Short mmCIF file of C-alpha atoms in Angstrom, two decimals:
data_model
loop_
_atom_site.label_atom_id
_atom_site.label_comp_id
_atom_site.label_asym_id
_atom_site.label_seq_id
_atom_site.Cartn_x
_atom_site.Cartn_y
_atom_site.Cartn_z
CA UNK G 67 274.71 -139.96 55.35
CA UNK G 68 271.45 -141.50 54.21
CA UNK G 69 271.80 -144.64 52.72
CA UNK G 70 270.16 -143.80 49.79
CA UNK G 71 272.55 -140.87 49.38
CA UNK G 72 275.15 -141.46 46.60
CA UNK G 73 278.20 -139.81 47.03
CA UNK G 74 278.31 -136.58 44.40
CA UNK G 75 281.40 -135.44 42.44
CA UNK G 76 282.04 -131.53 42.71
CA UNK G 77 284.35 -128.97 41.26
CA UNK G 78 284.49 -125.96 43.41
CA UNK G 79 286.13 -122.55 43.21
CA UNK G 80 286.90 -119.80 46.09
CA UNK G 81 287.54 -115.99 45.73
CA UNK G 82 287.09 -112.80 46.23
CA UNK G 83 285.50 -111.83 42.41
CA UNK G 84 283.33 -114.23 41.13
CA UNK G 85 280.78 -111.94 40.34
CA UNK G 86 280.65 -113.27 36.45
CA UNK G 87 279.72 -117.05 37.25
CA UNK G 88 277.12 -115.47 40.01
CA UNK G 89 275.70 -113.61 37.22
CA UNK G 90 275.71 -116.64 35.12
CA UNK G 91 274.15 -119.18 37.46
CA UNK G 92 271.04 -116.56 38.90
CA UNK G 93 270.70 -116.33 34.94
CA UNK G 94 270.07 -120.08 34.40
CA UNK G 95 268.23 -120.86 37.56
CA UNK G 96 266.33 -119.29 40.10
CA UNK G 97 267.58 -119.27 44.15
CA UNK G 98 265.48 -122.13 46.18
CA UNK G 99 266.89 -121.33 49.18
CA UNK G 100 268.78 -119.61 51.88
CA UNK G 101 270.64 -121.53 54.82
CA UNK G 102 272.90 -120.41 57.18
CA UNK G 103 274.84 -122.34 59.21
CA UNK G 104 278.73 -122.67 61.76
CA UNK G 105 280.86 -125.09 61.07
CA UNK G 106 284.04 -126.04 62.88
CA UNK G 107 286.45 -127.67 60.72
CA UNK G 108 290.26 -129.27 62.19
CA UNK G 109 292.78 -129.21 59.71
CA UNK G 110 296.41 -130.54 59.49
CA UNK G 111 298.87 -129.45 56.46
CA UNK G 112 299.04 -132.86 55.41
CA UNK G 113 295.90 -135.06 55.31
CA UNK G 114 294.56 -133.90 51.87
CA UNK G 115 292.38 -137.13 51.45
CA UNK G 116 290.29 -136.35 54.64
CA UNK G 117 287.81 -133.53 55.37
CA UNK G 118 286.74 -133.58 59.01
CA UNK G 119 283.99 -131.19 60.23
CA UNK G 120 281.39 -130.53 63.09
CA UNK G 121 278.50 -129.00 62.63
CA UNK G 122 275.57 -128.88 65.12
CA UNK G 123 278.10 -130.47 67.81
CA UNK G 124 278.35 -133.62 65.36
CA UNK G 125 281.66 -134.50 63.85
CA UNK G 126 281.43 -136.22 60.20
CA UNK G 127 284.67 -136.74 58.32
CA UNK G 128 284.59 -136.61 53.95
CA UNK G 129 287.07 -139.21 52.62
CA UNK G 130 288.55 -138.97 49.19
CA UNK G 131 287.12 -141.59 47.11
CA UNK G 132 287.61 -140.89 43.51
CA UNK G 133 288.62 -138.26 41.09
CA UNK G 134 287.32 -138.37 37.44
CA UNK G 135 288.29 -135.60 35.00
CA UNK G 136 289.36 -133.26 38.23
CA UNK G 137 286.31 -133.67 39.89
CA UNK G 138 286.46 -134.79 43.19
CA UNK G 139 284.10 -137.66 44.81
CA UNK G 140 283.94 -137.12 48.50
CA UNK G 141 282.08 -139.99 50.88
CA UNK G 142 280.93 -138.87 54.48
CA UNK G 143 280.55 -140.73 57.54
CA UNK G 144 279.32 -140.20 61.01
CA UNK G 145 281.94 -140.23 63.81
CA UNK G 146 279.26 -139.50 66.50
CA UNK G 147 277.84 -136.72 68.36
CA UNK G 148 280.14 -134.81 71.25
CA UNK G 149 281.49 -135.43 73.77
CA UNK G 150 283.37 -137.93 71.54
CA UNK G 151 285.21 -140.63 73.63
CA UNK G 152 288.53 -141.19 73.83
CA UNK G 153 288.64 -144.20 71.93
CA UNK G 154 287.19 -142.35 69.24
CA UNK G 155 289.52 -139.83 69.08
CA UNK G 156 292.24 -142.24 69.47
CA UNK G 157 291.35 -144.54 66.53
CA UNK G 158 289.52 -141.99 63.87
CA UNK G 159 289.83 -138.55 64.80
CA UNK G 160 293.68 -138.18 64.50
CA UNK G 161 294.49 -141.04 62.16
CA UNK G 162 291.91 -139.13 59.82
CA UNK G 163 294.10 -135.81 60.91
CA UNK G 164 297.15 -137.55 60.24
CA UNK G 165 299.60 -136.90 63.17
CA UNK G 166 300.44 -138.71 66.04
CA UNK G 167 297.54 -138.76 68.95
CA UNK G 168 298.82 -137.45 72.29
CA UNK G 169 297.92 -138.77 75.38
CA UNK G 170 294.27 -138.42 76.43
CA UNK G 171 293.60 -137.65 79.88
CA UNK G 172 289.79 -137.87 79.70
CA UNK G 173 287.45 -140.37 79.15
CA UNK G 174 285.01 -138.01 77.17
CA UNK G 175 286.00 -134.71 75.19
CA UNK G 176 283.63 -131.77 75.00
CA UNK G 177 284.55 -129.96 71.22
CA UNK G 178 286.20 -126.96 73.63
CA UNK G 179 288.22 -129.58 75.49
CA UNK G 180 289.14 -131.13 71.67
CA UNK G 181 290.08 -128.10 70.55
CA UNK G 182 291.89 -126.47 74.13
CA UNK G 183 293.68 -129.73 75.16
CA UNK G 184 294.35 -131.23 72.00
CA UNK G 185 294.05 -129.13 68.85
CA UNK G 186 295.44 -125.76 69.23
CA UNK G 187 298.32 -126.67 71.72
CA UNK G 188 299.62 -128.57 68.26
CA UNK G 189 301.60 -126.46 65.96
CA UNK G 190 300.73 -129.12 63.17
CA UNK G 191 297.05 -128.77 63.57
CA UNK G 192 294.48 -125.76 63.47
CA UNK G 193 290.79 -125.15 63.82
CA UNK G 194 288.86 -123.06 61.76
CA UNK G 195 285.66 -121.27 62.50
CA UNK G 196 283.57 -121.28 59.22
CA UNK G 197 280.35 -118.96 59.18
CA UNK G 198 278.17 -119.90 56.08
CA UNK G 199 275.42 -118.10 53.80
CA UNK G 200 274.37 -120.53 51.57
CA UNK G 201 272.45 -119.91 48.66
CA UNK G 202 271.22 -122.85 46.29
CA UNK G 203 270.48 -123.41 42.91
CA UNK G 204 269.73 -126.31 40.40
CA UNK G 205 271.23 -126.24 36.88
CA UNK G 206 271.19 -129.25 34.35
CA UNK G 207 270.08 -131.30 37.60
CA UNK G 208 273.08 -130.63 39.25
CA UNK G 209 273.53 -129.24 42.88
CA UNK G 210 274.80 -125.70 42.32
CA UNK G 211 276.19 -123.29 45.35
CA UNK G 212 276.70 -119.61 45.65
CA UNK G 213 278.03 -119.49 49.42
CA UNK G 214 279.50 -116.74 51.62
CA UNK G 215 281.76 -117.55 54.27
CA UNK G 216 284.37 -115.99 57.00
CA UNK G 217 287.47 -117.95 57.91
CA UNK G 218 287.83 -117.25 61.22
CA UNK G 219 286.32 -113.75 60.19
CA UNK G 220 288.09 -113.28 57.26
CA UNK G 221 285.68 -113.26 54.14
CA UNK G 222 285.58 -114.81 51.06
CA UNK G 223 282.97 -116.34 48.49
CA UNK G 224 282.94 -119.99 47.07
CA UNK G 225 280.66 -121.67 44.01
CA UNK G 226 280.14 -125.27 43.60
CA UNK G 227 278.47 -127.80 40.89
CA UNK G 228 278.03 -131.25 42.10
CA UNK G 229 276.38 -134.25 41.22
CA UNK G 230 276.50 -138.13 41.31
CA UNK G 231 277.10 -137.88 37.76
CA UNK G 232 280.32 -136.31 36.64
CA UNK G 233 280.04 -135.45 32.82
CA UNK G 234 276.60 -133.33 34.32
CA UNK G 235 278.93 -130.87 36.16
CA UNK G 236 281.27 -130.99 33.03
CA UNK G 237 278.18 -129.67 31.44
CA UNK G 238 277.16 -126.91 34.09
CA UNK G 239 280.68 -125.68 34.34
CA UNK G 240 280.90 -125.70 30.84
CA UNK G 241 277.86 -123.46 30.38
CA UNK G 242 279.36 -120.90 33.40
CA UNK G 243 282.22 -120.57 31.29
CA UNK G 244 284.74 -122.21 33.94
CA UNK G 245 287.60 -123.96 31.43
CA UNK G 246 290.15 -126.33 32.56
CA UNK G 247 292.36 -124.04 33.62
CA UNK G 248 290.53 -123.04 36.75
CA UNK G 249 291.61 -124.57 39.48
CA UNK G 250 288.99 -127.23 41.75
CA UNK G 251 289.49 -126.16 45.02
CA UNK G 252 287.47 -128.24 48.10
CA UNK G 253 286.92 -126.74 51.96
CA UNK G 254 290.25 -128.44 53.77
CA UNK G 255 292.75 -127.00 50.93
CA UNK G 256 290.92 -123.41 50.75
CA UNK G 257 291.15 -123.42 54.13
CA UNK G 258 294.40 -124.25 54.71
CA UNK G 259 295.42 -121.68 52.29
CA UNK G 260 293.98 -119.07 54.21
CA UNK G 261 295.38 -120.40 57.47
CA UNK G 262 298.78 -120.61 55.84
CA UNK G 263 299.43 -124.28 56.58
CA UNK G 264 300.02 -124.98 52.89
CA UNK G 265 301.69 -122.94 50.17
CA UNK G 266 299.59 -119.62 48.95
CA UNK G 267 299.82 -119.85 44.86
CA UNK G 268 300.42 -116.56 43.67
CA UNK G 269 296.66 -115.85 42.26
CA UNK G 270 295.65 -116.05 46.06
CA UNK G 271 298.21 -113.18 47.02
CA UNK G 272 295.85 -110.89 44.78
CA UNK G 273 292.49 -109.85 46.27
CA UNK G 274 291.15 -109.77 42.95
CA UNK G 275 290.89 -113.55 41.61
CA UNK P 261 303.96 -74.88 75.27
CA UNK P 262 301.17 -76.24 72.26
CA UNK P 263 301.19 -79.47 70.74
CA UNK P 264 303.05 -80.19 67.28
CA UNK P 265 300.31 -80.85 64.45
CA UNK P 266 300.43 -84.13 62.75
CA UNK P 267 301.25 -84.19 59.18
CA UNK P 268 300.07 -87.34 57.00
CA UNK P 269 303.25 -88.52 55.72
CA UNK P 270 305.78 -86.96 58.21
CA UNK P 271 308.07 -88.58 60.07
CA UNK P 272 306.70 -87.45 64.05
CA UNK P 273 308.02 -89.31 67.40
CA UNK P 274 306.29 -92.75 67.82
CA UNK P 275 302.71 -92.56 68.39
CA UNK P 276 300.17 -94.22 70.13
CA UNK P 277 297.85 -96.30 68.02
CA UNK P 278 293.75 -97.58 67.92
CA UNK P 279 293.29 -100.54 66.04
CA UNK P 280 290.52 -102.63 65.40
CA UNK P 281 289.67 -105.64 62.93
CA UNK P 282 286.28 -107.10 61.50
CA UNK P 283 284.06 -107.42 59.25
CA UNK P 284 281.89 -104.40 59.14
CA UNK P 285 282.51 -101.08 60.25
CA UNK P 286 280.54 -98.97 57.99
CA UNK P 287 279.10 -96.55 60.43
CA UNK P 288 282.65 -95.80 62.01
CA UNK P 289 283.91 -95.23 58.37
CA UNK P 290 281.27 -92.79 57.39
CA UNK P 291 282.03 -90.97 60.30
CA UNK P 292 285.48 -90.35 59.35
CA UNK P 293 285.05 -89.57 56.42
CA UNK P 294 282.25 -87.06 57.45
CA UNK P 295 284.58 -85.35 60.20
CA UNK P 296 287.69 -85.45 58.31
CA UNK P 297 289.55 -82.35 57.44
CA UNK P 298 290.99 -82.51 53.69
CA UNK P 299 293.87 -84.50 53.31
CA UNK P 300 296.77 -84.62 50.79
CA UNK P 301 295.32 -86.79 47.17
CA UNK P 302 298.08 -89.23 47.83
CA UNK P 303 296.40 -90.72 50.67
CA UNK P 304 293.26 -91.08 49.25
CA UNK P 305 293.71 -94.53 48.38
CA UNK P 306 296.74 -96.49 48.52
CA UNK P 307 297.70 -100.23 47.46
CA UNK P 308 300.02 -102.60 48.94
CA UNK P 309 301.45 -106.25 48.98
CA UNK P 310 302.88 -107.29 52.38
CA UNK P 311 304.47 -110.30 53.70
CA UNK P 312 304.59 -110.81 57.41
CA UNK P 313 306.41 -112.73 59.48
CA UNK P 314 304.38 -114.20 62.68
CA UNK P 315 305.73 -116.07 65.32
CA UNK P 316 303.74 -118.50 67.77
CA UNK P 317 305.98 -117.44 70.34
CA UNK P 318 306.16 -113.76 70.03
CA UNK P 319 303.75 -110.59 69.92
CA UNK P 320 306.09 -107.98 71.00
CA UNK P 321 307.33 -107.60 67.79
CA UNK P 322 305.54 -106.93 64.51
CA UNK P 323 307.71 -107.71 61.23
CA UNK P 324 306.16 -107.14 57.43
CA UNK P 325 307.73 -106.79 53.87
CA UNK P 326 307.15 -104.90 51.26
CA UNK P 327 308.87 -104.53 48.31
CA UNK P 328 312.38 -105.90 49.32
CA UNK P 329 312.77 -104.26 52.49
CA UNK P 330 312.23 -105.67 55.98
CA UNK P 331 310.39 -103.56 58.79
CA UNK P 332 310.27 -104.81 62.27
CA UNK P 333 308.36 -102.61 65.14
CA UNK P 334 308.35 -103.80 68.88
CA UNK P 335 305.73 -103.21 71.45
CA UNK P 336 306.85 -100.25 73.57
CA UNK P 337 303.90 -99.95 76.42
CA UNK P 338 300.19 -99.54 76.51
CA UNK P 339 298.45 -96.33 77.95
CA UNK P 340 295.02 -96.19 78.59
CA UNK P 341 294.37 -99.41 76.14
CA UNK P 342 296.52 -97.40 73.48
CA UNK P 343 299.40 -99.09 71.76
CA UNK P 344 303.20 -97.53 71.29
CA UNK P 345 305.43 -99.15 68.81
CA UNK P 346 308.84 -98.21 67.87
CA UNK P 347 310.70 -99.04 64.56
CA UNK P 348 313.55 -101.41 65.88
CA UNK P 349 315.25 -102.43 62.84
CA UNK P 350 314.47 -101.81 58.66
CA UNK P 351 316.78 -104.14 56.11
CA UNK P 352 316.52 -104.84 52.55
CA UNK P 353 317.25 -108.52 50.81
CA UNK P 354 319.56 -109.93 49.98
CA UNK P 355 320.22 -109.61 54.20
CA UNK P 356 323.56 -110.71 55.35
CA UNK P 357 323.76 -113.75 57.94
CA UNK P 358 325.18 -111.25 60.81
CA UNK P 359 321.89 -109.11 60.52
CA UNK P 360 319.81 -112.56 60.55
CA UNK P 361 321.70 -113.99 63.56
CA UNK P 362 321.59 -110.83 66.02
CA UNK P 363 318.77 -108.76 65.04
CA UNK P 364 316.16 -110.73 62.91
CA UNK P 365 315.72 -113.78 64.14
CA UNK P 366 316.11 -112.81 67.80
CA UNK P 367 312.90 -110.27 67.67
CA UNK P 368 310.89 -113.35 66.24
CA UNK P 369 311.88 -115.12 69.84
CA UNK P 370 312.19 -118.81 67.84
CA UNK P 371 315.01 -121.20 68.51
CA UNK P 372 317.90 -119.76 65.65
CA UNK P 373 318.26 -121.98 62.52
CA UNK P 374 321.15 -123.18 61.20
CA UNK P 375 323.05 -120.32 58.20
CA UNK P 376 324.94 -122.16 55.59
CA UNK P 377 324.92 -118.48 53.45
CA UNK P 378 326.64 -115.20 53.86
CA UNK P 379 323.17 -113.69 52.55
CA UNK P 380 319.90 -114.41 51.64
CA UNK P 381 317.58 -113.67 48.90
CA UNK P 382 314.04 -112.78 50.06
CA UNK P 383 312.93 -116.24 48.60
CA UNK P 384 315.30 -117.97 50.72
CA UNK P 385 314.67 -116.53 53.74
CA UNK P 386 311.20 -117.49 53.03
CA UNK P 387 312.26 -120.92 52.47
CA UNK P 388 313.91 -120.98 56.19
CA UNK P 389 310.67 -119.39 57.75
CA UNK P 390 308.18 -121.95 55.69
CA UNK P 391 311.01 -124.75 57.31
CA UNK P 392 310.56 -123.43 60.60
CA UNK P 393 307.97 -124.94 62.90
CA UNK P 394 307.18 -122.05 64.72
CA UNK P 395 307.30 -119.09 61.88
CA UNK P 396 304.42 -118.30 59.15
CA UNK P 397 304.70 -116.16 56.26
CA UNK P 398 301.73 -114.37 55.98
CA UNK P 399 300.72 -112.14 52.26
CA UNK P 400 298.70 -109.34 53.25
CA UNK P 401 297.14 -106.86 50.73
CA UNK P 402 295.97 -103.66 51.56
CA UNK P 403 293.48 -101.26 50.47
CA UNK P 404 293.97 -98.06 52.47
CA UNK P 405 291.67 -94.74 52.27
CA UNK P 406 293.21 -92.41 54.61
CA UNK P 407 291.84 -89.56 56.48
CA UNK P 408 292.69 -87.28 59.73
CA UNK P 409 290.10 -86.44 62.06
CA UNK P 410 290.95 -84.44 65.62
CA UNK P 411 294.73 -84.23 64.69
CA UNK P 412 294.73 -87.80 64.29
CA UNK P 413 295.57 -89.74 61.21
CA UNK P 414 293.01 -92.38 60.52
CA UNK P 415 291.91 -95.22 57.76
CA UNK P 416 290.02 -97.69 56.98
CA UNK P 417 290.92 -100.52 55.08
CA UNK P 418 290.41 -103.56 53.01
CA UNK P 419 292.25 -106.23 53.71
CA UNK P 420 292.97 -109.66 52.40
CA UNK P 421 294.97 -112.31 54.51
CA UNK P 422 296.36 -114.94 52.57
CA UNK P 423 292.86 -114.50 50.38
CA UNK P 424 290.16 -113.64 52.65
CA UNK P 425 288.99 -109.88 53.14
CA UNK P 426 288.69 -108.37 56.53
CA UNK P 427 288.43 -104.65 56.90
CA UNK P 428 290.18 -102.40 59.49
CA UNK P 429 290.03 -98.94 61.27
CA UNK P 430 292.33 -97.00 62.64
CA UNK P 431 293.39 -93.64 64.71
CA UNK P 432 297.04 -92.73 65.44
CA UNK P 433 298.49 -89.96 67.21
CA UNK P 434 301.32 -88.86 69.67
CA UNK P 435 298.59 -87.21 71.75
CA UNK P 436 296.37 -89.44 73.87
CA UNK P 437 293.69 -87.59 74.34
CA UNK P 438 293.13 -87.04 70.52
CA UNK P 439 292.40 -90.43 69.82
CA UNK P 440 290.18 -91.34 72.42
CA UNK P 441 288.60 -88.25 71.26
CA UNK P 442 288.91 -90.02 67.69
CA UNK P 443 287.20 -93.70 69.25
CA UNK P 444 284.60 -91.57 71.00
CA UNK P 445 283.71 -89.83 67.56
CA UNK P 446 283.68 -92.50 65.32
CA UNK P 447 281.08 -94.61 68.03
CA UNK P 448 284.33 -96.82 68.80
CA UNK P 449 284.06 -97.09 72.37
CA UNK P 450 284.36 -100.55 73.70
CA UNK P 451 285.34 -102.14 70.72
CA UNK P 452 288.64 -103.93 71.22
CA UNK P 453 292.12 -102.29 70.27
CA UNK P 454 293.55 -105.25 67.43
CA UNK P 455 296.91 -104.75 66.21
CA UNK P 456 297.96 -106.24 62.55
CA UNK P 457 299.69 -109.25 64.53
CA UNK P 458 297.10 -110.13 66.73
CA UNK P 459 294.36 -110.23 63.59
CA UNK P 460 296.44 -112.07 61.51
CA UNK P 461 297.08 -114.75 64.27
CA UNK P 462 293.64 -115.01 64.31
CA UNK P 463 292.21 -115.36 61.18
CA UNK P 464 295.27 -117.98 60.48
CA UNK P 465 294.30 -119.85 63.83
CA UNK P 466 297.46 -119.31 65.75
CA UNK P 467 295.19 -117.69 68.53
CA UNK P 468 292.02 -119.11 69.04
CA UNK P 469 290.10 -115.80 69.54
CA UNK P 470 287.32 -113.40 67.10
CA UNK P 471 287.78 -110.44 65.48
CA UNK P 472 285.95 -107.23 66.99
CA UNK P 473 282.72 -108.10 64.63
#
């Protein structure tokens, strides 16, 4: 994270039919831009405070720092670039995944010897593959997201607002029309839910939310 | 002596099945529905909520339900990269224990949890299989379009595990020759034969491999 970079609150929202608030937000702001990009994410069902990703062989983990009126304030940091030692993975990687580390054989793990040797042999754990199209917008000055991604090739579409200030994305999600009663969903729980390592409400057993 | 027709909807001895799972197969599903003959309105497009049942330590036998009732297939053999699967059991909740003990839990190949019931709601066996380390429910929605091209019934789908939409196509047939006909036809050939178990286990991460596309 750049030091200058304050961490943003963000309500977010996944689903298969979202094509009203799409409609709404290409209304009130024009795209800027298109990126695509593969994230690996590893995932536990408990750990709901900690969001750890790789992306460009880089590992970064998002802790939970705040909520404020269901907006959620996530703060990165850098675990380092792979192969990640041993130590590392020892003292951050599975305290942040929230189980018990097993014994490491290696002094240095590629992410394929992570994931072979240490993620997927662990019923508690799972990896998911996450393909992303990312479109971005501005609205009100906040950070606003039309995204699609596969789950491990399963497809599905997610918006977000964010911003350092919170009563801005009150605002935008006020002006999209998304009331209190829709759920803020971040990356680890949506992908969990797909994966089935936490329970599916019933709204996700319909294709059409 | 000839070959018995297929009839979409008819019971027929177990056939052999193509299978495949991604996220785009356009061109194969404009074929099909190009070079299929008419087929009964009631296939046209059908809905359905599923639950299956995966196990880590199993793929021999497939288990889904729908509706209240329990359908378990195993794996009979493989010909020529086609799959055979036979019913082995169908039961409806509330199950009794005995029918648990010796011939659901057994086909998921998991160590046997402990009954304190003579029968179980659907909701409470759930409750043992979301308690069990090594079981998953899965919900599965479908959106089926069926067809039947060389003798062979065929669809493609929608499909959403636990949320997120994949889409599937499929041949089926007792004859062979029909579907590789059917693969051949539909510009199939090479793309990998993936079962409903195998794609699920995949997109939940329980086997760390990608769909066809």
């Amino acid at each position: 994270m750049s030091p200058k970079t304050k961490p943003r609150y963000e309500f977010r929202i996944f689903g298969n039919n979202l094509t009203e608030t799409e409609e709404k937000i290409n209304k009130l702001s024009k795209k800027e831009k298109t990126r695509k990009m593969t994230s690996v994410y590893l995932l536990a069902s408990g750990n709901p405070g900690n969001n750890i990703k790789i992306r460009d062989g880089v590992m970064d983990i998002k802790v939970l720092e705040n909520v404020k009126y269901g907006l959620e304030q996530w703060n990165p940091f850098l675990v380092g670039e792979f192969p990640l030692s041993s130590e590392v993975i020892r003292t951050v990687v599975f305290p942040s995944l929230g189980v018990q580390c097993p014994v490491l054989e290696r002094d240095k793990y590629t992410l394929k010897q992570l994931v072979d040797e240490l993620i997927t042999v662990d019923p508690d754990l799972s990896v998911a593959y996450v393909n992303k199209t990312r479109h971005s917008y501005t609205i009100n000055k906040c950070i606003t997201e039309i995204a699609e991604i596969t789950v491990n090739g399963a497809f599905i579409k997610t918006i977000c607002v964010e911003s350092e200030e919170p009563e801005k994305v009150l605002k935008v999600k006020n002006k999209l029309g998304i009331d209190d009663t829709v759920e803020n969903v971040n990356y680890p729980l949506a992908l969990k839910r797909i994966m089935g390592l936490v329970q599916l409400p019933e709204i996700w057993k319909s294709w059409d939310f | 002596m000839g070959k018995k027709k297929l009839t979409i909807g008819e019971a027929s001895k177990p056939r052999f099945e193509y299978r495949t799972f991604g996220r785009d197969f356009e061109n194969a599903a404009f074929l099909m529905s190009r070079l299929s003959v008419p087929v009964p309105r009631k296939v046209w497009e059908r809905f359905s909520q599923e639950i299956y049942i995966v196990s880590r330590t199993n793929d021999v036998n497939n288990t889904k339900i729908r509706d209240g009732k329990m359908d378990i297939k195993t794996f009979v053999q493989e010909v020529d990269g086609l799959e055979q699967w036979n019913p082995l059991m169908k039961g409806e909740f509330p199950m009794k224990v005995d029918v648990l003990k010796n011939e659901v839990f057994p086909a998921f190949k998991v160590e046997m949890p402990e009954f304190e019931k003579d029968e179980y709601t659907l909701e409470e066996f759930l409750e043992i299989v979301k308690n069990h380390p090594d079981l998953q429910a899965v919900s599965v929605e479908k959106q089926r379009f069926g067809y039947m091209v060389n003798d062979t019934i065929c669809e493609v789908a929608n499909v959403w595990i636990n949320g997120a939409a994949v889409v599937t196509v499929n041949s089926e047939s007792t004859e062979i020759e029909d579907i590789k006909k059917t693969i051949k036809d539909l510009e199939l050939e090479g793309v990998e034969n993936i079962n409903y178990l195998q794609a699920i286990k995949r997109v939940i991460g329980m086997i760390d491999k990608k769909l066809a596309n």
